[in-house]
């Protein structure tokens, strides 16, 4: 599930439920439309509400990082638990996207 | 390993079944009274292996994924995920971090690395054109009050 909020140039997207390959397909489609629609400069993933994430989460975030970079923007993540952090660190994700508290 | 509980499942290689496979394994290992962390580790590893079978092995073609699991009285849990899909030509290469053959989808090539980090052992055997078997194991620490019932 995806909820969002925009403030100035920042698009904050709250994900809840389970982020696997099946869910990522739908989220990606919805999110890319939102990015274009809002013309956001900064995309923040709020992952506090996620119950599960596998490597599909890496693909989703890196994919949006590339898109935002092309558009002259950036990506951050927040609300990551220890498990999600471990997965993101394996992929060196925090070298590309900022990690907020 | 003297098995005290085991299960076998067979399901269609469709992405809806990724969540089903995770739930089934969680339910199966519940008598071991795993911590939330152990449960998350196993669910994530299963999700990786099953997703690989669905998106790489069969790549949209119809097929079945076979999943089995067992544990012994010491809390040693083993899980096997088998597909009869395309197989992997070079397993060692496929297991490298960031190696992926998929560019249309947003794959990161981190699936095997995630399995290896969250499980104690991961063994992959594959025959091109015939399919792939992923065998994983993890020791679930038994807490005094939660020793599984020996038959
Ligand atoms: N069951 C399988 N059948 C055929 N090929 C496989 C199978 N599992 C993995 N592979 C191959 O191994 C590669 C690496 O798998 P891995 O799970 O590490 O990464 P990925 O699936 O490409 O990306 P990610 O899991 O990070 O989304 C895959 O790209 C694919 O080529
Ligand atoms: Mg994978």
Coordinates of N, CA, C and O in Angstrom, one line a residue, chain B:
Chain B
X1 N 20.9 -35.5 10.9 CA 19.7 -34.7 11.4 C 18.6 -35.7 11.5 O 18.2 -36.4 10.5
X2 N 18.0 -35.9 12.7 CA 16.9 -36.8 12.8 C 15.6 -35.9 12.8 O 15.3 -35.2 13.8
X3 N 14.9 -35.9 11.7 CA 13.8 -35.0 11.5 C 12.6 -35.3 12.4 O 12.3 -36.5 12.6
X4 N 12.1 -34.3 13.0 CA 10.9 -34.5 13.8 C 9.6 -33.9 13.2 O 8.5 -34.2 13.6
X5 N 9.8 -33.1 12.2 CA 8.7 -32.5 11.5 C 9.1 -32.1 10.1 O 10.2 -31.6 9.9
X6 N 8.3 -32.4 9.2 CA 8.6 -32.0 7.8 C 7.3 -31.7 7.0 O 6.2 -32.1 7.4
X7 N 7.5 -30.9 5.9 CA 6.3 -30.6 5.1 C 6.8 -30.4 3.6 O 7.9 -30.2 3.3
X8 N 5.8 -30.6 2.7 CA 6.1 -30.4 1.3 C 4.9 -29.7 0.7 O 3.8 -30.0 1.0
X9 N 5.3 -28.8 -0.2 CA 4.2 -28.0 -0.9 C 4.6 -27.8 -2.3 O 5.7 -27.8 -2.7
X10 N 3.6 -27.7 -3.1 CA 3.8 -27.5 -4.6 C 2.8 -26.4 -5.0 O 1.6 -26.4 -4.6
X11 N 3.3 -25.3 -5.6 CA 2.4 -24.3 -6.0 C 2.8 -23.7 -7.4 O 3.9 -23.8 -7.8
X12 N 1.8 -23.0 -8.0 CA 2.0 -22.4 -9.3 C 3.1 -21.3 -9.2 O 3.1 -20.5 -8.3
X13 N 3.9 -21.2 -10.3 CA 4.9 -20.2 -10.3 C 4.3 -18.8 -10.7 O 4.5 -18.3 -11.8
X14 N 3.6 -18.2 -9.8 CA 3.0 -16.9 -10.0 C 3.3 -16.0 -8.8 O 3.4 -16.5 -7.7
X15 N 3.4 -14.7 -9.1 CA 4.0 -13.8 -8.0 C 3.1 -13.7 -6.8 O 3.5 -13.4 -5.7
X16 N 1.8 -14.0 -7.0 CA 0.9 -14.0 -5.8 C 1.4 -15.0 -4.8 O 1.1 -14.9 -3.6
X17 N 2.1 -16.1 -5.2 CA 2.5 -17.2 -4.3 C 3.7 -16.9 -3.5 O 4.1 -17.6 -2.7
X18 N 4.4 -15.7 -3.8 CA 5.5 -15.3 -3.0 C 5.1 -15.1 -1.5 O 5.8 -15.6 -0.6
X19 N 4.0 -14.4 -1.3 CA 3.5 -14.2 0.1 C 3.1 -15.5 0.7 O 3.3 -15.7 1.9
X20 N 2.4 -16.3 -0.1 CA 1.9 -17.6 0.4 C 3.1 -18.5 0.9 O 3.0 -19.1 2.0
X21 N 4.2 -18.5 0.1 CA 5.4 -19.3 0.5 C 6.0 -18.8 1.8 O 6.3 -19.6 2.7
X22 N 6.0 -17.5 2.0 CA 6.6 -17.0 3.2 C 5.7 -17.3 4.4 O 6.2 -17.7 5.5
X23 N 4.4 -17.2 4.2 CA 3.4 -17.5 5.3 C 3.5 -19.0 5.7 O 3.4 -19.4 6.8
X24 N 3.6 -19.8 4.7 CA 3.6 -21.3 4.9 C 4.8 -21.7 5.7 O 4.7 -22.4 6.7
X25 N 6.0 -21.1 5.4 CA 7.2 -21.4 6.1 C 7.1 -20.9 7.5 O 7.5 -21.5 8.5
X26 N 6.6 -19.7 7.7 CA 6.5 -19.1 9.0 C 5.6 -20.0 9.9 O 5.9 -20.2 11.1
X27 N 4.5 -20.4 9.4 CA 3.6 -21.3 10.1 C 4.2 -22.6 10.5 O 4.1 -23.1 11.6
X28 N 5.0 -23.1 9.6 CA 5.7 -24.4 9.8 C 6.7 -24.4 10.9 O 6.8 -25.3 11.7
X29 N 7.4 -23.3 11.0 CA 8.5 -23.2 12.0 C 8.1 -22.6 13.3 O 8.8 -22.6 14.3
X30 N 6.8 -22.3 13.4 CA 6.3 -21.8 14.7 C 6.5 -22.6 15.9 O 6.8 -22.1 17.0
X31 N 6.4 -23.9 15.8 CA 6.7 -24.8 17.0 C 8.1 -24.6 17.6 O 8.4 -24.9 18.7
X32 N 9.0 -24.1 16.8 CA 10.4 -23.8 17.2 C 10.5 -22.5 18.0 O 11.5 -22.2 18.5
X33 N 9.4 -21.8 18.1 CA 9.3 -20.5 18.8 C 10.4 -19.6 18.4 O 11.2 -19.1 19.3
X34 N 10.5 -19.3 17.1 CA 11.6 -18.4 16.7 C 11.4 -17.0 17.2 O 10.3 -16.6 17.4
X35 N 12.5 -16.2 17.3 CA 12.4 -14.8 17.6 C 11.9 -14.1 16.3 O 11.9 -14.7 15.2
X36 N 11.4 -12.9 16.5 CA 10.9 -12.1 15.3 C 12.0 -12.0 14.3 O 11.8 -12.0 13.1
X37 N 13.3 -11.9 14.8 CA 14.4 -11.7 13.9 C 14.7 -13.0 13.1 O 14.9 -12.9 11.8
X38 N 14.6 -14.1 13.8 CA 14.8 -15.4 13.0 C 13.7 -15.6 12.0 O 14.0 -16.0 10.9
X39 N 12.5 -15.3 12.4 CA 11.4 -15.4 11.5 C 11.6 -14.5 10.2 O 11.4 -15.0 9.1
X40 N 12.0 -13.3 10.5 CA 12.2 -12.4 9.4 C 13.3 -12.8 8.5 O 13.2 -12.8 7.2
X41 N 14.4 -13.4 9.1 CA 15.5 -13.9 8.3 C 15.0 -15.0 7.3 O 15.4 -15.0 6.1
X42 N 14.3 -16.0 7.9 CA 13.9 -17.1 7.1 C 12.9 -16.7 6.0 O 13.0 -17.1 4.9
X43 N 11.9 -15.8 6.4 CA 10.9 -15.4 5.4 C 11.6 -14.7 4.3 O 11.2 -14.8 3.1
X44 N 12.6 -13.9 4.6 CA 13.3 -13.1 3.5 C 14.0 -14.1 2.6 O 13.9 -13.9 1.3
X45 N 14.7 -15.0 3.1 CA 15.5 -16.0 2.3 C 14.5 -16.8 1.4 O 14.8 -17.0 0.2
X46 N 13.4 -17.2 2.0 CA 12.4 -18.0 1.2 C 11.9 -17.1 0.1 O 11.7 -17.6 -1.1
X47 N 11.6 -15.9 0.4 CA 11.0 -15.0 -0.6 C 12.0 -14.8 -1.8 O 11.6 -14.8 -2.9
X48 N 13.3 -14.7 -1.5 CA 14.3 -14.6 -2.5 C 14.3 -15.8 -3.4 O 14.3 -15.7 -4.7
X49 N 14.4 -17.0 -2.8 CA 14.5 -18.2 -3.6 C 13.2 -18.5 -4.4 O 13.3 -18.9 -5.6
X50 N 12.0 -18.2 -3.8 CA 10.8 -18.5 -4.5 C 10.6 -17.4 -5.7 O 10.2 -17.8 -6.8
X51 N 10.9 -16.2 -5.4 CA 10.8 -15.2 -6.4 C 11.7 -15.5 -7.6 O 11.3 -15.4 -8.8
X52 N 12.9 -16.0 -7.3 CA 13.9 -16.4 -8.4 C 13.2 -17.5 -9.3 O 13.4 -17.4 -10.5
X53 N 12.6 -18.4 -8.6 CA 12.0 -19.5 -9.4 C 10.9 -19.0 -10.3 O 10.8 -19.4 -11.4
X54 N 10.1 -18.1 -9.7 CA 9.0 -17.5 -10.5 C 9.5 -16.6 -11.6 O 9.0 -16.8 -12.8
X55 N 10.4 -15.7 -11.4 CA 10.7 -14.7 -12.4 C 11.9 -15.2 -13.3 O 11.9 -14.8 -14.5
X56 N 12.8 -15.9 -12.8 CA 14.0 -16.3 -13.7 C 13.8 -17.7 -14.3 O 13.9 -17.9 -15.5
X57 N 13.4 -18.7 -13.4 CA 13.3 -20.1 -13.9 C 12.3 -20.2 -14.9 O 12.5 -20.8 -16.0
X58 N 11.1 -19.7 -14.6 CA 10.0 -19.9 -15.6 C 9.7 -18.7 -16.4 O 9.1 -18.8 -17.5
X59 N 10.1 -17.5 -16.0 CA 10.0 -16.3 -16.7 C 8.7 -16.1 -17.4 O 8.6 -15.9 -18.6
X60 N 7.6 -16.3 -16.7 CA 6.3 -16.1 -17.2 C 5.6 -17.3 -17.8 O 4.4 -17.3 -18.1
X61 N 6.4 -18.3 -18.1 CA 5.9 -19.6 -18.6 C 5.3 -20.4 -17.4 O 5.7 -20.2 -16.3
X62 N 4.2 -21.2 -17.7 CA 3.6 -22.0 -16.6 C 4.6 -23.0 -16.0 O 5.4 -23.6 -16.8
X63 N 4.5 -23.2 -14.7 CA 5.4 -24.1 -14.1 C 5.0 -24.2 -12.6 O 4.2 -23.4 -12.1
X64 N 5.6 -25.2 -11.9 CA 5.3 -25.3 -10.5 C 6.6 -25.1 -9.7 O 7.7 -25.5 -10.1
X65 N 6.4 -24.6 -8.5 CA 7.5 -24.4 -7.5 C 7.3 -25.5 -6.4 O 6.2 -25.6 -5.9
X66 N 8.3 -26.2 -6.1 CA 8.2 -27.2 -5.0 C 9.0 -26.7 -3.8 O 10.2 -26.3 -3.9
X67 N 8.3 -26.7 -2.7 CA 9.0 -26.2 -1.5 C 8.9 -27.3 -0.4 O 7.8 -27.8 -0.2
X68 N 9.9 -27.6 0.3 CA 9.8 -28.5 1.4 C 10.7 -28.0 2.5 O 11.6 -27.2 2.3
X69 N 10.3 -28.4 3.8 CA 11.1 -27.9 4.9 C 11.0 -29.0 6.0 O 10.1 -29.8 6.0
X70 N 12.0 -29.0 6.8 CA 12.1 -29.9 7.9 C 12.9 -29.4 9.1 O 13.7 -28.4 8.9
X71 N 12.7 -29.9 10.3 CA 13.6 -29.5 11.4 C 13.7 -30.7 12.3 O 12.9 -31.6 12.3
X72 N 14.8 -30.6 13.0 CA 15.1 -31.7 14.0 C 15.0 -31.2 15.4 O 14.7 -30.0 15.6
X73 N 15.3 -32.0 16.4 CA 15.1 -31.7 17.8 C 16.1 -30.6 18.3 O 15.9 -30.1 19.4
X74 N 17.1 -30.3 17.5 CA 18.1 -29.3 17.9 C 17.7 -27.9 17.4 O 18.4 -27.0 17.7
X75 N 16.7 -27.9 16.6 CA 16.3 -26.6 16.0 C 16.9 -26.3 14.7 O 16.8 -25.2 14.1
X76 N 17.6 -27.3 14.1 CA 18.2 -27.2 12.8 C 17.0 -27.2 11.7 O 16.4 -28.3 11.6
X77 N 16.9 -26.1 11.0 CA 15.8 -26.0 10.1 C 16.4 -26.1 8.7 O 17.4 -25.4 8.4
X78 N 15.8 -26.9 7.8 CA 16.3 -26.9 6.4 C 15.1 -26.6 5.5 O 14.0 -27.1 5.7
X79 N 15.4 -25.9 4.4 CA 14.3 -25.5 3.5 C 14.9 -25.8 2.1 O 16.0 -25.4 1.8
X80 N 14.0 -26.4 1.2 CA 14.5 -26.7 -0.1 C 13.5 -26.1 -1.1 O 12.2 -26.3 -0.9
X81 N 14.0 -25.4 -2.1 CA 13.1 -24.8 -3.1 C 13.6 -25.3 -4.5 O 14.7 -25.1 -4.9
X82 N 12.7 -26.0 -5.2 CA 13.0 -26.6 -6.4 C 12.2 -26.1 -7.6 O 10.9 -25.9 -7.4
X83 N 12.8 -25.8 -8.7 CA 12.0 -25.5 -9.9 C 12.5 -26.4 -11.1 O 13.6 -26.9 -11.0
X84 N 11.6 -26.5 -12.1 CA 12.0 -27.3 -13.3 C 12.1 -26.3 -14.4 O 11.5 -26.6 -15.5
X85 N 12.7 -25.1 -14.2 CA 12.8 -24.1 -15.2 C 14.0 -24.1 -16.0 O 14.6 -25.2 -16.2
X86 N 14.5 -22.9 -16.4 CA 15.6 -22.8 -17.3 C 17.0 -23.3 -16.8 O 17.9 -23.6 -17.5
X87 N 17.1 -23.3 -15.5 CA 18.4 -23.6 -14.9 C 19.4 -22.4 -15.0 O 19.2 -21.4 -15.6
X88 N 20.6 -22.6 -14.3 CA 21.6 -21.6 -14.2 C 22.9 -22.1 -14.9 O 23.3 -23.2 -14.4
X89 N 23.4 -21.5 -15.8 CA 24.6 -22.0 -16.5 C 25.8 -21.9 -15.6 O 26.6 -22.9 -15.5
X90 N 26.0 -20.8 -14.9 CA 27.2 -20.6 -14.1 C 26.7 -20.2 -12.7 O 26.5 -19.0 -12.4
X91 N 26.6 -21.1 -11.8 CA 26.0 -20.9 -10.5 C 26.9 -19.9 -9.6 O 26.4 -19.0 -9.0
X92 N 28.2 -20.2 -9.7 CA 29.1 -19.3 -8.9 C 29.0 -17.9 -9.3 O 29.0 -17.0 -8.5
X93 N 28.9 -17.6 -10.6 CA 28.7 -16.3 -11.1 C 27.4 -15.7 -10.7 O 27.3 -14.5 -10.3
X94 N 26.3 -16.5 -10.8 CA 25.0 -16.0 -10.4 C 24.9 -15.6 -8.9 O 24.1 -14.7 -8.6
X95 N 25.7 -16.2 -8.1 CA 25.7 -15.9 -6.7 C 26.5 -14.7 -6.3 O 26.4 -14.2 -5.2
X96 N 27.3 -14.1 -7.2 CA 28.0 -12.9 -6.9 C 27.0 -11.7 -6.6 O 26.0 -11.6 -7.3
X97 N 27.4 -10.9 -5.7 CA 26.6 -9.7 -5.4 C 26.4 -8.9 -6.7 O 27.4 -8.8 -7.4
X98 N 25.3 -8.4 -6.9 CA 25.0 -7.5 -8.0 C 24.9 -8.2 -9.4 O 24.7 -7.5 -10.4
X99 N 25.1 -9.5 -9.4 CA 25.0 -10.2 -10.7 C 23.5 -10.4 -11.0 O 22.8 -11.0 -10.2
X100 N 23.0 -9.9 -12.1 CA 21.6 -10.2 -12.5 C 21.6 -10.3 -14.0 O 22.3 -9.7 -14.8
X101 N 20.7 -11.2 -14.5 CA 20.5 -11.3 -16.0 C 19.2 -10.5 -16.4 O 18.8 -10.6 -17.5
X102 N 18.6 -9.9 -15.4 CA 17.3 -9.2 -15.7 C 17.5 -7.7 -15.8 O 18.0 -7.1 -14.9
X103 N 17.2 -7.2 -17.0 CA 17.4 -5.7 -17.1 C 16.0 -5.0 -17.3 O 15.9 -3.8 -17.1
X104 N 15.0 -5.8 -17.8 CA 13.7 -5.2 -18.0 C 13.1 -4.9 -16.6 O 12.6 -3.8 -16.4
X105 N 13.2 -5.8 -15.7 CA 12.6 -5.6 -14.4 C 13.7 -5.0 -13.6 O 14.9 -5.0 -13.9
X106 N 13.3 -4.4 -12.4 CA 14.3 -3.7 -11.6 C 14.9 -4.7 -10.6 O 14.5 -4.6 -9.4
X107 N 15.8 -5.6 -11.0 CA 16.4 -6.5 -10.1 C 17.8 -5.9 -9.7 O 18.4 -5.3 -10.5
X108 N 18.2 -6.2 -8.5 CA 19.4 -5.6 -8.0 C 20.6 -6.7 -8.1 O 21.7 -6.3 -7.9
X109 N 20.2 -7.9 -8.3 CA 21.2 -9.0 -8.2 C 21.7 -9.3 -6.9 O 22.8 -9.8 -6.7
X110 N 20.9 -9.0 -5.9 CA 21.3 -9.2 -4.5 C 20.6 -10.4 -3.8 O 20.7 -10.7 -2.6
X111 N 19.8 -11.1 -4.5 CA 19.0 -12.2 -3.9 C 19.8 -13.3 -3.3 O 19.5 -13.6 -2.1
X112 N 20.8 -13.8 -4.0 CA 21.6 -14.9 -3.3 C 22.4 -14.3 -2.2 O 22.6 -15.0 -1.1
X113 N 22.9 -13.1 -2.3 CA 23.6 -12.5 -1.2 C 22.7 -12.3 0.1 O 23.2 -12.6 1.2
X114 N 21.5 -12.0 -0.1 CA 20.5 -11.8 1.0 C 20.3 -13.2 1.6 O 20.3 -13.4 2.8
X115 N 20.1 -14.2 0.8 CA 19.9 -15.6 1.3 C 21.1 -16.0 2.2 O 21.0 -16.5 3.3
X116 N 22.3 -15.8 1.6 CA 23.5 -16.1 2.4 C 23.7 -15.4 3.7 O 24.1 -15.9 4.7
X117 N 23.3 -14.1 3.7 CA 23.4 -13.3 4.9 C 22.4 -13.8 6.0 O 22.8 -13.7 7.2
X118 N 21.2 -14.2 5.6 CA 20.2 -14.5 6.6 C 20.1 -15.9 7.0 O 19.5 -16.2 8.0
X119 N 20.8 -16.8 6.2 CA 20.7 -18.2 6.6 C 22.1 -18.7 7.0 O 23.1 -18.0 6.7
X120 N 22.3 -19.8 7.6 CA 23.6 -20.3 8.0 C 24.3 -21.0 6.8 O 25.5 -20.9 6.6
X121 N 23.5 -21.6 6.0 CA 24.0 -22.3 4.8 C 23.1 -22.2 3.6 O 21.9 -22.3 3.7
X122 N 23.7 -22.0 2.4 CA 22.9 -21.9 1.2 C 23.7 -22.8 0.1 O 24.8 -22.5 -0.1
X123 N 23.0 -23.8 -0.4 CA 23.6 -24.6 -1.4 C 22.7 -24.6 -2.7 O 21.5 -24.7 -2.6
X124 N 23.4 -24.3 -3.8 CA 22.6 -24.2 -5.1 C 23.1 -25.2 -6.1 O 24.3 -25.3 -6.3
X125 N 22.2 -26.1 -6.6 CA 22.6 -27.0 -7.7 C 21.7 -26.7 -8.8 O 20.5 -26.4 -8.6
X126 N 22.2 -26.7 -10.0 CA 21.4 -26.3 -11.2 C 21.9 -27.1 -12.4 O 23.1 -27.3 -12.6
X127 N 20.9 -27.5 -13.3 CA 21.2 -28.1 -14.6 C 20.5 -27.2 -15.6 O 19.3 -27.2 -15.6
X128 N 21.3 -26.6 -16.5 CA 20.6 -25.8 -17.6 C 19.6 -26.6 -18.3 O 19.9 -27.8 -18.7
X129 N 18.4 -26.1 -18.5 CA 17.4 -26.7 -19.2 C 16.6 -27.7 -18.4 O 15.5 -28.2 -18.8
X130 N 17.0 -27.9 -17.1 CA 16.3 -28.9 -16.3 C 15.8 -28.2 -15.0 O 14.7 -28.6 -14.5
X131 N 16.5 -27.3 -14.4 CA 16.0 -26.7 -13.2 C 17.0 -26.4 -12.2 O 18.2 -26.7 -12.3
X132 N 16.6 -25.9 -11.0 CA 17.5 -25.4 -10.0 C 16.9 -25.9 -8.6 O 15.7 -25.9 -8.4
X133 N 17.8 -26.3 -7.7 CA 17.5 -26.6 -6.4 C 18.3 -25.7 -5.4 O 19.5 -25.6 -5.5
X134 N 17.6 -25.0 -4.6 CA 18.2 -24.2 -3.5 C 17.9 -24.8 -2.2 O 16.8 -25.0 -1.8
X135 N 19.0 -25.2 -1.5 CA 18.9 -25.8 -0.1 C 19.4 -24.8 0.9 O 20.6 -24.4 0.8
X136 N 18.6 -24.5 1.9 CA 19.1 -23.5 2.9 C 18.9 -24.1 4.3 O 18.0 -24.9 4.5
X137 N 19.8 -23.7 5.2 CA 19.6 -24.2 6.6 C 19.9 -23.1 7.5 O 20.6 -22.1 7.2
X138 N 19.2 -23.2 8.7 CA 19.5 -22.2 9.7 C 19.2 -22.9 11.1 O 18.2 -23.6 11.2
X139 N 20.0 -22.6 12.0 CA 19.8 -23.2 13.4 C 18.9 -22.1 14.1 O 19.3 -21.0 14.3
X140 N 17.7 -22.6 14.5 CA 16.9 -21.7 15.3 C 17.2 -22.0 16.8 O 17.1 -23.2 17.2
X141 N 17.6 -21.0 17.5 CA 18.0 -21.2 18.9 C 16.8 -21.6 19.8 O 15.8 -20.9 19.8
X142 N 16.9 -22.8 20.4 CA 15.8 -23.3 21.2 C 15.8 -22.6 22.6 O 16.9 -22.5 23.2
X143 N 14.7 -22.1 23.0 CA 14.6 -21.5 24.3 C 14.1 -22.6 25.2 O 13.3 -23.4 24.8
X144 N 14.5 -22.6 26.5 CA 14.1 -23.7 27.4 C 12.6 -24.1 27.4 O 12.3 -25.2 27.4
X145 N 11.8 -23.0 27.3 CA 10.4 -23.3 27.5 C 9.7 -23.7 26.1 O 8.6 -23.9 26.0
X146 N 10.6 -23.8 25.1 CA 10.0 -24.0 23.8 C 10.5 -25.1 23.0 O 10.6 -25.2 21.8
X147 N 11.0 -26.1 23.7 CA 11.5 -27.3 23.0 C 10.4 -28.0 22.2 O 9.4 -28.3 22.8
X148 N 10.7 -28.2 20.9 CA 9.6 -28.9 20.2 C 9.3 -30.3 20.7 O 10.2 -31.0 21.1
X149 N 8.1 -30.7 20.6 CA 7.7 -32.0 21.2 C 8.3 -33.1 20.4 O 8.1 -33.2 19.2
X150 N 9.0 -33.9 21.0 CA 9.6 -35.1 20.4 C 8.5 -36.2 20.4 O 7.8 -36.4 21.4
X151 N 8.4 -36.9 19.2 CA 7.3 -37.9 19.1 C 7.6 -39.0 20.0 O 8.7 -39.4 20.3

